[in-house]
XYZ file of C-alpha atoms in Angstrom:
654
model
C -16.904 23.685 12.155
C -17.942 21.848 14.851
C -15.853 18.783 16.417
C -18.347 16.121 15.302
C -17.891 17.372 11.457
C -14.412 17.639 11.974
C -14.308 14.181 13.198
C -16.440 12.577 10.241
C -14.272 14.658 7.267
C -11.412 11.826 7.918
C -10.872 9.991 4.537
C -11.198 6.659 6.473
C -14.930 5.272 7.312
C -16.038 6.846 10.548
C -19.150 7.412 12.247
C -20.647 9.116 15.506
C -22.652 6.717 17.700
C -25.254 7.335 20.443
C -24.198 5.344 23.843
C -26.823 2.749 22.807
C -25.103 2.514 19.537
C -27.491 4.373 17.260
C -25.963 5.961 14.237
C -25.762 9.926 14.968
C -23.847 10.657 11.640
C -21.244 9.223 9.230
C -19.096 10.313 6.443
C -19.288 8.562 2.794
C -16.705 6.085 3.096
C -18.472 4.620 6.390
C -21.698 4.525 3.999
C -20.030 2.685 1.166
C -18.197 0.328 3.870
C -21.755 -0.507 5.303
C -23.183 -0.961 1.661
C -25.811 1.479 2.133
C -26.373 5.366 1.715
C -25.923 7.722 4.476
C -29.509 8.010 4.662
C -30.171 4.276 4.974
C -27.770 4.002 8.217
C -28.503 7.515 10.199
C -30.835 6.440 13.056
C -30.195 2.829 12.571
C -28.382 0.544 15.172
C -24.789 0.433 13.919
C -24.663 -3.424 14.849
C -27.626 -3.941 12.589
C -26.053 -2.741 9.776
C -23.234 -5.429 10.045
C -23.471 -9.059 9.437
C -25.195 -10.877 12.364
C -22.092 -12.613 13.585
C -20.699 -9.445 14.292
C -23.489 -7.935 16.518
C -21.754 -9.071 19.937
C -18.209 -7.728 19.119
C -19.995 -4.175 17.943
C -21.848 -4.009 21.240
C -18.659 -5.099 23.379
C -16.702 -2.168 21.414
C -19.263 0.463 21.833
C -19.842 -0.546 25.129
C -16.185 -0.315 26.410
C -15.734 3.163 24.738
C -18.878 4.302 26.308
C -18.743 3.286 29.682
C -15.092 3.465 30.416
C -14.289 6.455 28.479
C -11.025 4.853 26.985
C -9.873 3.805 23.506
C -11.033 0.502 22.487
C -10.092 -1.357 19.194
C -11.948 -4.559 17.425
C -11.471 -6.287 14.138
C -14.844 -6.332 12.360
C -16.518 -7.397 9.245
C -18.441 -5.105 7.455
C -20.891 -5.927 4.040
C -18.993 -3.696 1.532
C -20.110 -2.066 -1.394
C -20.148 -5.204 -3.691
C -19.633 -8.829 -3.531
C -16.819 -8.965 -0.919
C -16.920 -7.950 2.832
C -14.459 -5.521 4.153
C -12.632 -6.475 7.406
C -11.183 -3.563 9.198
C -9.391 -2.653 12.491
C -11.814 -0.018 14.062
C -10.968 2.040 16.964
C -13.622 3.569 19.291
C -13.107 6.369 21.467
C -15.363 8.646 23.762
C -16.736 12.050 21.796
C -19.007 14.851 22.599
C -21.843 16.455 21.073
C -20.630 20.083 20.440
C -24.152 21.286 20.719
C -26.059 19.368 23.148
C -23.198 17.921 25.089
C -24.586 14.448 24.651
C -21.637 11.937 25.098
C -21.329 10.223 21.639
C -18.791 7.213 20.642
C -16.581 7.950 17.652
C -15.768 4.608 15.826
C -13.513 4.980 12.870
C -11.263 2.844 10.698
C -7.667 2.416 11.483
C -4.835 2.205 8.958
C -3.441 -1.665 9.439
C -1.490 -1.545 5.883
C 1.494 -2.471 7.655
C -0.376 -5.333 9.487
C -2.857 -6.981 7.323
C -2.444 -10.129 8.983
C -3.706 -9.022 12.274
C -7.147 -8.533 10.580
C -7.445 -12.074 10.051
C -6.931 -13.188 13.561
C -10.590 -13.342 14.548
C -11.458 -15.255 11.493
C -8.846 -18.155 12.439
C -9.530 -18.278 16.044
C -13.431 -18.849 14.913
C -12.307 -21.247 12.558
C -10.188 -22.992 15.220
C -13.099 -22.893 17.951
C -15.545 -24.455 15.133
C -12.824 -26.953 14.643
C -12.609 -25.623 10.775
C -9.484 -24.564 8.874
C -8.627 -21.438 7.149
C -6.802 -20.450 3.886
C -6.148 -18.236 1.462
C -6.500 -18.512 -2.493
C -4.631 -16.355 -4.858
C -5.948 -17.347 -8.165
C -3.701 -14.564 -10.140
C -0.407 -15.792 -8.357
C -1.947 -19.662 -8.358
C -1.277 -20.238 -5.075
C -2.881 -21.615 -1.811
C -1.673 -20.226 1.568
C -2.500 -21.776 4.946
C -3.754 -19.338 7.393
C -4.671 -21.657 10.375
C -7.687 -23.015 12.518
C -7.945 -26.589 13.628
C -4.525 -28.132 13.976
C -5.842 -31.380 12.678
C -6.885 -29.863 9.312
C -3.691 -28.174 9.265
C -2.263 -31.331 9.036
C -3.094 -32.020 5.672
C -1.159 -28.954 4.490
C 2.492 -29.531 5.679
C 3.765 -26.645 3.858
C 2.583 -23.077 4.727
C 1.769 -22.682 0.787
C 1.330 -25.011 -2.087
C 0.701 -24.049 -5.835
C -2.683 -24.525 -6.894
C -1.514 -27.081 -9.061
C -0.408 -29.218 -6.370
C -4.063 -28.938 -4.765
C -5.555 -29.949 -8.270
C -3.251 -33.106 -8.340
C -4.181 -34.053 -4.578
C -7.904 -33.842 -5.681
C -9.779 -36.577 -6.903
C -10.144 -36.330 -10.536
C -13.916 -36.191 -10.367
C -13.950 -33.368 -7.847
C -11.605 -31.174 -9.998
C -14.074 -29.195 -11.870
C -15.824 -28.340 -8.249
C -12.622 -27.112 -6.974
C -12.198 -25.220 -10.092
C -15.686 -23.312 -9.761
C -15.159 -22.775 -6.002
C -11.723 -20.763 -6.804
C -13.367 -18.732 -9.493
C -16.621 -18.205 -7.783
C -17.518 -14.697 -7.710
C -20.164 -14.858 -5.470
C -19.669 -13.266 -1.847
C -19.953 -16.989 -0.461
C -20.018 -20.163 -2.659
C -22.209 -23.023 -1.826
C -20.526 -25.815 0.297
C -19.016 -28.300 -1.774
C -17.393 -31.737 -1.114
C -13.869 -32.887 -2.032
C -12.155 -36.022 -1.845
C -8.360 -34.903 -0.702
C -5.488 -37.423 -0.950
C -2.763 -37.104 1.329
C 0.677 -38.577 1.105
C 0.498 -40.156 4.555
C -2.794 -41.070 5.645
C -5.032 -41.904 2.150
C -8.168 -39.810 1.284
C -9.945 -37.266 3.267
C -13.385 -36.052 2.578
C -13.560 -32.134 2.993
C -16.381 -29.700 2.698
C -15.245 -26.205 1.509
C -16.884 -22.843 1.197
C -14.967 -19.929 -0.363
C -15.632 -16.194 0.355
C -14.446 -12.835 -0.731
C -13.090 -10.497 1.729
C -11.264 -7.013 1.350
C -8.356 -6.756 4.034
C -8.780 -3.213 5.169
C -10.442 0.242 3.876
C -9.212 0.332 0.271
C -7.032 -2.853 0.715
C -6.735 -5.758 -1.542
C -9.340 -8.309 -2.082
C -8.790 -11.891 -1.370
C -10.369 -15.320 -1.669
C -10.531 -17.273 1.342
C -11.635 -20.886 1.812
C -13.194 -22.766 5.073
C -12.618 -26.404 5.311
C -14.084 -28.955 7.247
C -13.226 -32.558 7.538
C -15.783 -34.801 7.485
C -13.316 -38.138 7.512
C -14.168 -40.325 10.339
C -12.000 -41.900 12.721
C -8.490 -40.971 13.844
C -5.122 -41.949 12.768
C -2.311 -42.305 15.403
C 0.179 -41.018 13.001
C -2.031 -37.808 12.430
C -1.405 -36.808 16.374
C 2.369 -36.255 15.750
C 1.463 -34.051 12.722
C -1.002 -32.096 14.769
C 1.263 -31.317 17.138
C 3.922 -30.250 14.594
C 1.432 -28.109 12.939
C 0.415 -26.418 16.296
C 3.605 -25.631 16.767
C 4.347 -23.998 13.419
C 1.303 -22.430 13.530
C 2.540 -20.790 17.228
C 5.775 -20.194 15.460
C 4.189 -18.076 12.664
C 2.256 -16.132 15.393
C 5.281 -15.329 17.052
C 6.956 -14.487 14.244
C 4.353 -12.275 12.932
C 4.094 -10.410 16.252
C 7.874 -9.798 16.371
C 8.014 -8.575 12.942
C 4.762 -6.049 13.483
C 6.066 -4.805 16.462
C 9.593 -4.221 15.402
C 8.558 -2.119 12.094
C 5.878 -0.147 13.946
C 7.051 3.608 13.346
C 4.396 5.392 15.590
C 3.198 4.481 18.912
C -0.087 4.238 17.376
C 1.273 1.305 15.497
C 2.822 -0.184 18.612
C -0.307 -0.002 20.318
C -2.237 -1.578 17.448
C -0.011 -4.390 17.087
C -0.336 -5.340 20.426
C -3.994 -5.294 21.006
C -4.498 -6.898 17.822
C -2.227 -9.764 18.641
C -1.541 -10.221 22.185
C -4.443 -12.361 23.246
C -4.366 -14.680 20.381
C -0.622 -15.450 20.700
C -1.309 -16.314 24.407
C -4.642 -17.968 23.965
C -5.804 -15.374 26.142
C -9.625 -13.855 25.952
C -8.613 -10.151 26.198
C -5.474 -7.788 26.483
C -4.862 -4.181 27.674
C -1.916 -1.815 27.084
C -0.675 0.501 29.808
C 1.779 3.385 28.867
C 3.141 5.742 31.357
C 2.714 9.562 31.190
C 4.299 11.968 33.792
C 3.951 9.046 36.633
C 0.204 7.876 36.031
C -1.144 5.317 33.555
C -2.839 5.846 30.118
C -4.733 2.649 29.266
C -6.477 0.981 26.201
C -7.683 -2.436 25.233
C -8.799 -4.617 22.800
C -12.510 -4.738 24.032
C -12.327 -8.310 25.064
C -10.907 -7.882 28.603
C -13.474 -8.241 31.309
C -11.876 -5.500 33.533
C -13.221 -2.068 33.184
C -10.055 -0.336 32.375
C -11.381 3.025 33.164
C -10.613 2.414 36.847
C -6.829 1.959 35.718
C -6.723 4.925 33.630
C -5.018 7.770 35.416
C -3.906 5.402 38.387
C -0.495 6.743 39.623
C 2.526 4.407 39.474
C 2.574 4.200 43.452
C -0.921 2.658 43.790
C -0.743 -0.605 45.740
C -2.127 -2.816 43.190
C -0.404 -5.308 40.210
C -0.334 -3.502 37.437
C 1.781 -0.312 39.194
C 3.923 -2.648 40.828
C 4.706 -4.289 37.641
C 5.379 -0.918 35.946
C 7.652 -0.054 38.734
C 9.480 -3.011 39.467
C 9.420 -4.639 36.158
C 8.554 -8.084 37.646
C 6.282 -9.712 36.128
C 3.062 -11.171 37.529
C 1.295 -14.526 36.569
C -1.811 -14.773 38.416
C -3.951 -18.111 38.062
C -7.315 -17.052 39.456
C -9.135 -14.723 41.644
C -8.081 -16.345 44.864
C -4.495 -15.823 44.235
C -4.603 -12.157 43.179
C -6.782 -11.758 46.591
C -3.944 -13.437 48.433
C -1.195 -11.537 46.853
C -2.822 -8.067 46.672
C -4.858 -7.937 50.286
C -4.420 -4.164 50.463
C -5.557 -3.130 47.005
C -7.484 -4.670 44.378
C -6.175 -4.022 41.126
C -9.485 -2.312 39.621
C -12.985 -2.099 41.313
C -15.512 -5.057 41.261
C -12.452 -7.315 40.818
C -14.262 -9.855 43.309
C -17.337 -10.012 40.956
C -15.344 -11.330 38.227
C -15.391 -15.133 37.379
C -13.415 -16.847 40.387
C -11.362 -18.518 37.781
C -10.428 -15.473 35.611
C -6.760 -15.396 35.480
C -4.123 -12.724 34.771
C -0.859 -12.260 33.321
C 1.010 -9.032 33.754
C 4.429 -8.111 31.843
C 6.666 -4.977 31.802
C 7.373 -3.479 28.639
C 10.800 -2.445 30.451
C 13.589 -4.762 32.165
C 13.910 -4.492 35.792
C 16.069 -1.548 36.380
C 15.007 0.535 33.316
C 13.063 3.511 33.247
C 8.998 2.545 33.407
C 7.527 2.702 30.102
C 4.247 0.521 30.799
C 3.058 -3.006 30.789
C 0.526 -5.367 28.893
C -2.146 -7.436 30.391
C -3.496 -10.604 29.072
C -6.598 -12.166 30.602
C -8.014 -15.478 30.427
C -11.509 -16.623 31.031
C -10.527 -19.833 32.973
C -7.658 -20.729 35.537
C -4.373 -20.475 33.858
C -1.147 -21.646 34.999
C 1.607 -19.994 32.883
C 4.370 -22.620 32.055
C 8.094 -21.383 32.203
C 8.483 -21.408 28.303
C 5.351 -19.225 28.062
C 6.482 -16.813 30.763
C 9.951 -16.271 29.012
C 8.180 -15.858 25.574
C 5.875 -13.340 27.126
C 8.981 -11.517 28.788
C 11.050 -11.564 25.526
C 7.942 -10.021 23.058
C 7.153 -7.583 25.901
C 10.834 -6.521 25.682
C 10.692 -6.147 21.911
C 7.509 -4.165 22.109
C 9.272 -1.592 24.562
C 12.266 -1.445 22.687
C 9.920 -0.420 19.638
C 8.108 1.935 21.811
C 11.606 3.687 23.117
C 12.799 3.689 19.429
C 9.328 5.621 18.239
C 9.396 8.106 21.339
C 12.924 8.856 20.510
C 12.396 9.488 17.071
C 9.397 11.547 17.664
C 11.501 13.492 19.918
C 14.005 13.986 17.387
C 11.387 15.064 14.946
C 10.052 17.721 17.404
C 13.578 19.303 18.130
C 14.620 19.143 14.366
C 11.262 21.241 13.336
C 11.734 23.552 15.920
C 15.016 24.166 14.581
C 14.173 24.403 11.059
C 11.449 26.860 11.963
C 14.176 28.833 13.584
C 16.108 28.807 10.542
C 13.678 30.016 8.253
C 13.954 33.676 7.869
C 11.601 36.110 7.963
C 11.178 37.918 4.610
C 11.233 41.673 4.046
C 7.668 43.361 4.285
C 6.143 45.766 1.390
C 9.047 46.534 -1.171
C 8.033 49.409 -3.703
C 7.734 47.499 -7.102
C 8.788 44.056 -6.040
C 7.034 41.240 -4.679
C 9.195 38.434 -2.787
C 7.848 34.998 -1.630
C 9.588 31.852 -0.540
C 8.438 28.252 0.144
C 10.319 25.066 1.950
C 9.277 21.655 2.356
C 11.990 19.209 4.218
C 12.897 15.734 2.488
C 10.660 12.746 3.306
C 13.770 10.533 4.632
C 15.244 10.848 8.098
C 14.149 13.870 10.269
C 11.908 16.550 9.024
C 14.972 18.708 8.418
C 17.518 19.561 5.865
C 20.226 22.064 4.373
C 18.066 23.840 2.027
C 17.721 27.815 2.701
C 16.849 30.925 1.478
C 17.137 34.603 2.579
C 15.894 38.148 1.430
C 16.989 41.183 3.137
C 17.429 45.193 2.142
C 21.103 46.205 1.377
C 22.347 49.423 2.939
C 22.190 51.058 -0.479
C 18.443 50.135 -0.753
C 18.915 47.353 -2.875
C 17.359 43.658 -2.200
C 19.587 40.953 -1.763
C 18.301 37.283 -2.465
C 19.871 34.101 -1.501
C 19.166 30.589 -2.204
C 21.436 27.487 -1.191
C 21.576 23.820 -0.462
C 24.144 22.546 2.313
C 24.988 18.929 2.047
C 23.154 16.543 4.430
C 19.629 16.119 5.937
C 20.010 15.892 9.346
C 20.553 18.405 12.306
C 24.256 19.080 11.535
C 23.212 20.024 7.972
C 20.822 22.554 9.465
C 23.495 24.147 11.644
C 25.480 24.323 8.926
C 23.120 25.954 6.881
C 22.493 28.509 9.697
C 26.289 28.839 9.594
C 26.521 29.812 5.836
C 23.369 31.712 5.557
C 24.365 34.008 8.949
C 27.746 34.634 7.243
C 26.655 35.766 3.916
C 24.301 38.305 5.631
C 27.215 39.650 7.723
C 29.306 39.941 4.625
C 26.884 41.668 2.354
C 26.794 44.182 4.814
C 29.871 45.503 3.784
C 30.472 43.689 0.193
C 27.467 44.588 -2.013
C 28.748 42.606 -5.105
C 27.323 38.905 -5.375
C 30.806 37.364 -6.441
C 32.586 39.519 -3.737
C 30.040 38.101 -0.813
C 30.853 34.499 -2.508
C 34.256 34.686 -2.320
C 34.478 36.098 1.152
C 32.206 33.617 2.442
C 34.114 30.423 0.772
C 37.468 32.041 2.403
C 35.705 31.777 5.693
C 34.319 28.113 5.335
C 37.792 26.813 4.296
C 39.315 28.537 7.053
C 37.179 27.287 9.311
C 37.367 23.627 8.020
C 33.772 23.520 7.280
C 32.425 19.956 7.245
C 29.774 20.235 4.988
C 30.039 22.058 1.557
C 27.255 24.376 0.179
C 25.953 25.200 -3.136
C 24.436 28.890 -3.488
C 23.007 31.384 -5.747
C 22.608 35.110 -4.559
C 21.350 37.898 -6.480
C 21.290 41.879 -6.043
C 18.157 43.749 -7.289
C 17.681 47.452 -7.757
C 14.001 48.205 -7.241
C 14.110 51.400 -9.137
C 15.247 49.945 -12.569
C 14.968 46.173 -11.931
C 18.809 46.104 -12.424
C 20.217 42.492 -11.334
C 23.406 41.514 -10.467
C 23.819 37.826 -9.921
C 26.756 34.942 -9.174
C 26.602 31.203 -8.209
C 28.520 28.698 -6.459
C 27.737 25.504 -8.051
C 23.856 25.629 -7.731
C 21.155 25.066 -10.057
C 20.375 27.669 -12.875
C 17.786 30.456 -12.539
C 14.672 30.976 -14.066
C 13.729 33.977 -15.611
C 9.647 34.043 -16.573
C 7.706 36.682 -18.572
C 4.207 37.844 -18.755
C 3.653 36.705 -22.223
C 3.940 33.133 -21.036
C 7.620 32.848 -22.534
C 10.575 31.393 -19.740
C 14.471 31.302 -20.279
C 17.121 29.296 -18.167
C 19.799 31.699 -16.897
C 23.276 29.852 -16.218
C 24.960 32.111 -14.110
C 28.573 32.865 -13.809
C 30.437 32.110 -10.440
C 32.662 29.393 -9.137
C 32.480 26.056 -7.350
C 30.537 25.073 -4.366
C 31.366 27.058 -1.216
C 33.935 25.749 1.585
C 35.911 23.062 -0.437
C 38.612 24.929 -2.753
C 40.635 27.780 -1.098
C 41.529 30.796 -3.258
C 38.319 30.134 -5.261
C 37.428 33.056 -7.580
C 33.409 33.891 -8.192
C 32.560 36.134 -10.946
C 29.036 37.720 -11.620
C 26.787 39.305 -14.652
C 24.406 41.819 -14.535
C 20.747 42.095 -16.481
C 17.567 43.480 -15.957
C 14.344 42.222 -14.640
C 11.352 43.604 -16.653
C 8.237 44.782 -15.271
C 5.991 41.769 -14.793
C 8.419 39.309 -15.108
C 9.575 37.391 -12.103
C 13.066 35.455 -11.194
C 12.627 32.147 -9.619
C 15.228 30.486 -7.530
C 15.381 27.014 -6.695
C 17.093 24.044 -5.031
C 17.653 20.442 -6.919
C 15.220 19.049 -4.934
C 12.642 21.232 -7.029
C 13.904 20.241 -10.192
C 15.401 16.674 -9.866
C 13.887 13.363 -8.965
C 13.785 9.639 -9.583
C 12.097 9.803 -12.754
C 13.074 13.732 -13.459
C 16.367 14.729 -14.916
C 17.780 18.250 -14.069
C 17.185 19.818 -17.490
C 13.584 18.648 -17.832
C 12.805 19.564 -14.172
C 13.824 23.068 -15.159
C 11.922 23.141 -18.316
C 9.049 21.921 -16.199
C 9.497 24.674 -13.479
C 10.233 27.595 -16.014
C 7.044 26.570 -17.923
C 4.968 26.159 -14.759
C 6.405 29.932 -13.733
C 5.864 31.343 -17.360
C 2.382 30.387 -17.267
C 1.462 31.597 -13.681
C 2.896 35.209 -14.489
C 1.050 35.337 -17.659
C -1.800 34.292 -15.595
C -1.380 37.195 -13.335
C -0.684 35.103 -10.314
C 1.020 36.971 -7.590
C 4.658 35.739 -6.244
C 3.006 33.658 -3.335
C 0.616 31.899 -5.678
C 3.728 31.472 -8.327
C 5.642 29.910 -5.249
C 2.560 27.470 -4.432
C 2.094 26.311 -8.089
C 5.886 24.882 -8.520
C 5.987 23.502 -4.721
C 3.299 21.574 -5.480
C 4.282 20.150 -8.757
C 7.662 19.300 -6.878
C 5.592 17.328 -4.115
C 3.493 15.635 -7.212
C 6.524 14.218 -8.943
C 7.337 12.115 -5.575
C 10.498 14.143 -5.011
C 12.663 12.676 -1.909
C 15.065 15.855 -1.619
C 14.423 19.114 0.294
C 12.770 21.558 -1.878
C 12.960 25.470 -1.531
C 11.742 28.039 -4.062
C 12.447 32.054 -3.585
C 10.525 34.153 -6.176
C 11.026 38.152 -6.953
C 8.583 39.513 -8.994
C 8.791 43.385 -10.445
C 5.376 44.967 -10.614
C-alpha cells in the first residue's frame, strides 16, 4: 500500500491536494463532510467545494503547507451532509505522490473533542468584525449561551447564559411567535427576523436575528447558533460602562478557556492545537506560530494567519543571531512594535528572509515557554498587521499563559518518556513461550490497563521442566506501575528457579511465598500454576488466591475449576498450599486468565467466568487453535470496557 493510500485510510476526513489546491484524492469521510460523492470532488478545487466565505482561509492554509513545507492549522466550515454545516480544525502538511514524486498537500480534520470552544473562534471574530453578536441555543436544555462578538450587543446579555423562558419574557409579546420559529427552525439558515428586545436598564432594542445549524467537529454535536445585529439608533452613556464590562468579561472568559484547554492537553499535538487555535485571538493578533526545540534546533508550526514564512525558521539553530532563538535561549520576551524597531534591535540578523518586505507597521511579540534559567522548550510568536505597543498587563498575561503552556509541555513529555520506559520494561518482562510441543498448543496474550502507565503486574509464563513436563503460570501482582512490573518479574523469576528443583505446583507456591515473606516484599501476588504431562494429559494444579481455571471441551461445553491452594503470595508466613490432579482430554483446552479478563465495571466475576468459558468452549468446538482462541477471549475483554490489565494463557491438547 502506498503512502497516499495510507493517509486516506484515516477515519477522520482526509484529502490529498495538488499544490494548486485541486483534489487529487479523498476518503469517504471527507466526501461526506463536503456533502458530495467522491467522484464529484476529485479534480475540483478544494476551496470551490466549501462555502465562498472559506475560500481565502483554504487558499492560505494550502499555500502555507505547500510553500513553507511546514504544518499549518486552520478552522474551516464545510457544507456537511445535511442541513447543518460542519466546523473542523484542519491540519495541512506536505506529502509526496509515491508514484510520480509530485509534491502534494495532505489536509485532514483533527480531533478537537477536548477543545470544541476553539472551533468557534473564527465565527466570533467574524461576528465582532461585522459588529454582530453570536449566541448558541440549546432547545433541549432550554438555554441561550452568549459566545461573543460585538461588545455593545454583549451588553444586552449581562449573564453568560440565560434560560429560553427568560429570553421569551424579554421579547415583545407580538414578536414571540417569530422567536419560537427561529429557535425551532430546521433549515441550514433561517431568514432574518426582527425582534423587539426589552432590557432592564435602557429600554427596548430592535434586534435583527438569524439562526443557523452547525456541527462542531467531525462526528461532533449539532448546535443552533444565532447571529444578532442591533438596529437601535443612538447610544446611551450608561451603555459604555456595560460595553467595557462585557469586553473585560469576554477577555477573562477567553483567558480562562485558554488556560483550561492547555492544562488539560494530554499530548504535544493537543498543546500545539490549543496554542495555534487560541493564541492570536486571545491577544488581538492576526497570526501565531509555535516553535519547539529539538536537539538544539527549532521545529515551527503556525496557524496559517502569520505573515512570516515560517519555513525559514524551521531548523534554525538556537545560537542564530535573531529574535526567536534569542528568546528561547535566554527566556527574555521580545515585544517589537514595528519593523523599524526590529531592525534597530537586530541589525546583524533578520528573524527570517524577506522581513524587510513586510508592512512597516507589522508588530511581533515573542514569549518563551520556559522561565529564565530553565531548560529551553520553545517560544510562541504573535503577529499584528499594524503597529502594536504591548501594555504591561498584556506582557504579564502573555508570560503567565506561556508559562502554563510550557508546564503542560513538560508534563506531556515527561509522561511520554515514562510510557516509553514502561513499555520497554514490559516487553522485557514478557517471556518467550516454548516452541513446538508434541501433542500440545500454547498461546498467551497480554494487554495493559488504560489507567496510568502502559504497564502492570499481570504476567504469564510457560516452560519445559527437567522431566519433560510443561509448567504454566499466570498471576497478578498488585499495582499498575513500574514497581508492580518489577515485583512481577521478581515473582516470575523466583517461581521458575524454584520449579527447576521442585516439580510439584503446591511446593513451588509454598517456597515462593516463603521467599517473598522473608524479603518483606512490598507487593502481594496471586497465581495459578499447572504441571502438564504431554504424554497422557495429566494435569497437577494449585492456586494462590487466583481466579478459577476454565476447562473448554470440543463438544462446546465448559466447566469452571476452582483449584485448591492457599492465600496470595507474600502476605502470610508458613502458609500451606495444596494441589489436585486431573486429566486434560484430547481436543480440550485449559484457559488461565487474570481478573481483568473476567471482571469489569458492569461484569461480576461469576458472569465474567461464564462468558469467557462459553467463548473458549465455542472456539474449541469450532476447531480454532490456541492462538485464535486467545484472541477471541482477549477481544471480548477489551469490548467489555475493562480497565484493568488483562492476561490470557491457553494450553490445548491436540
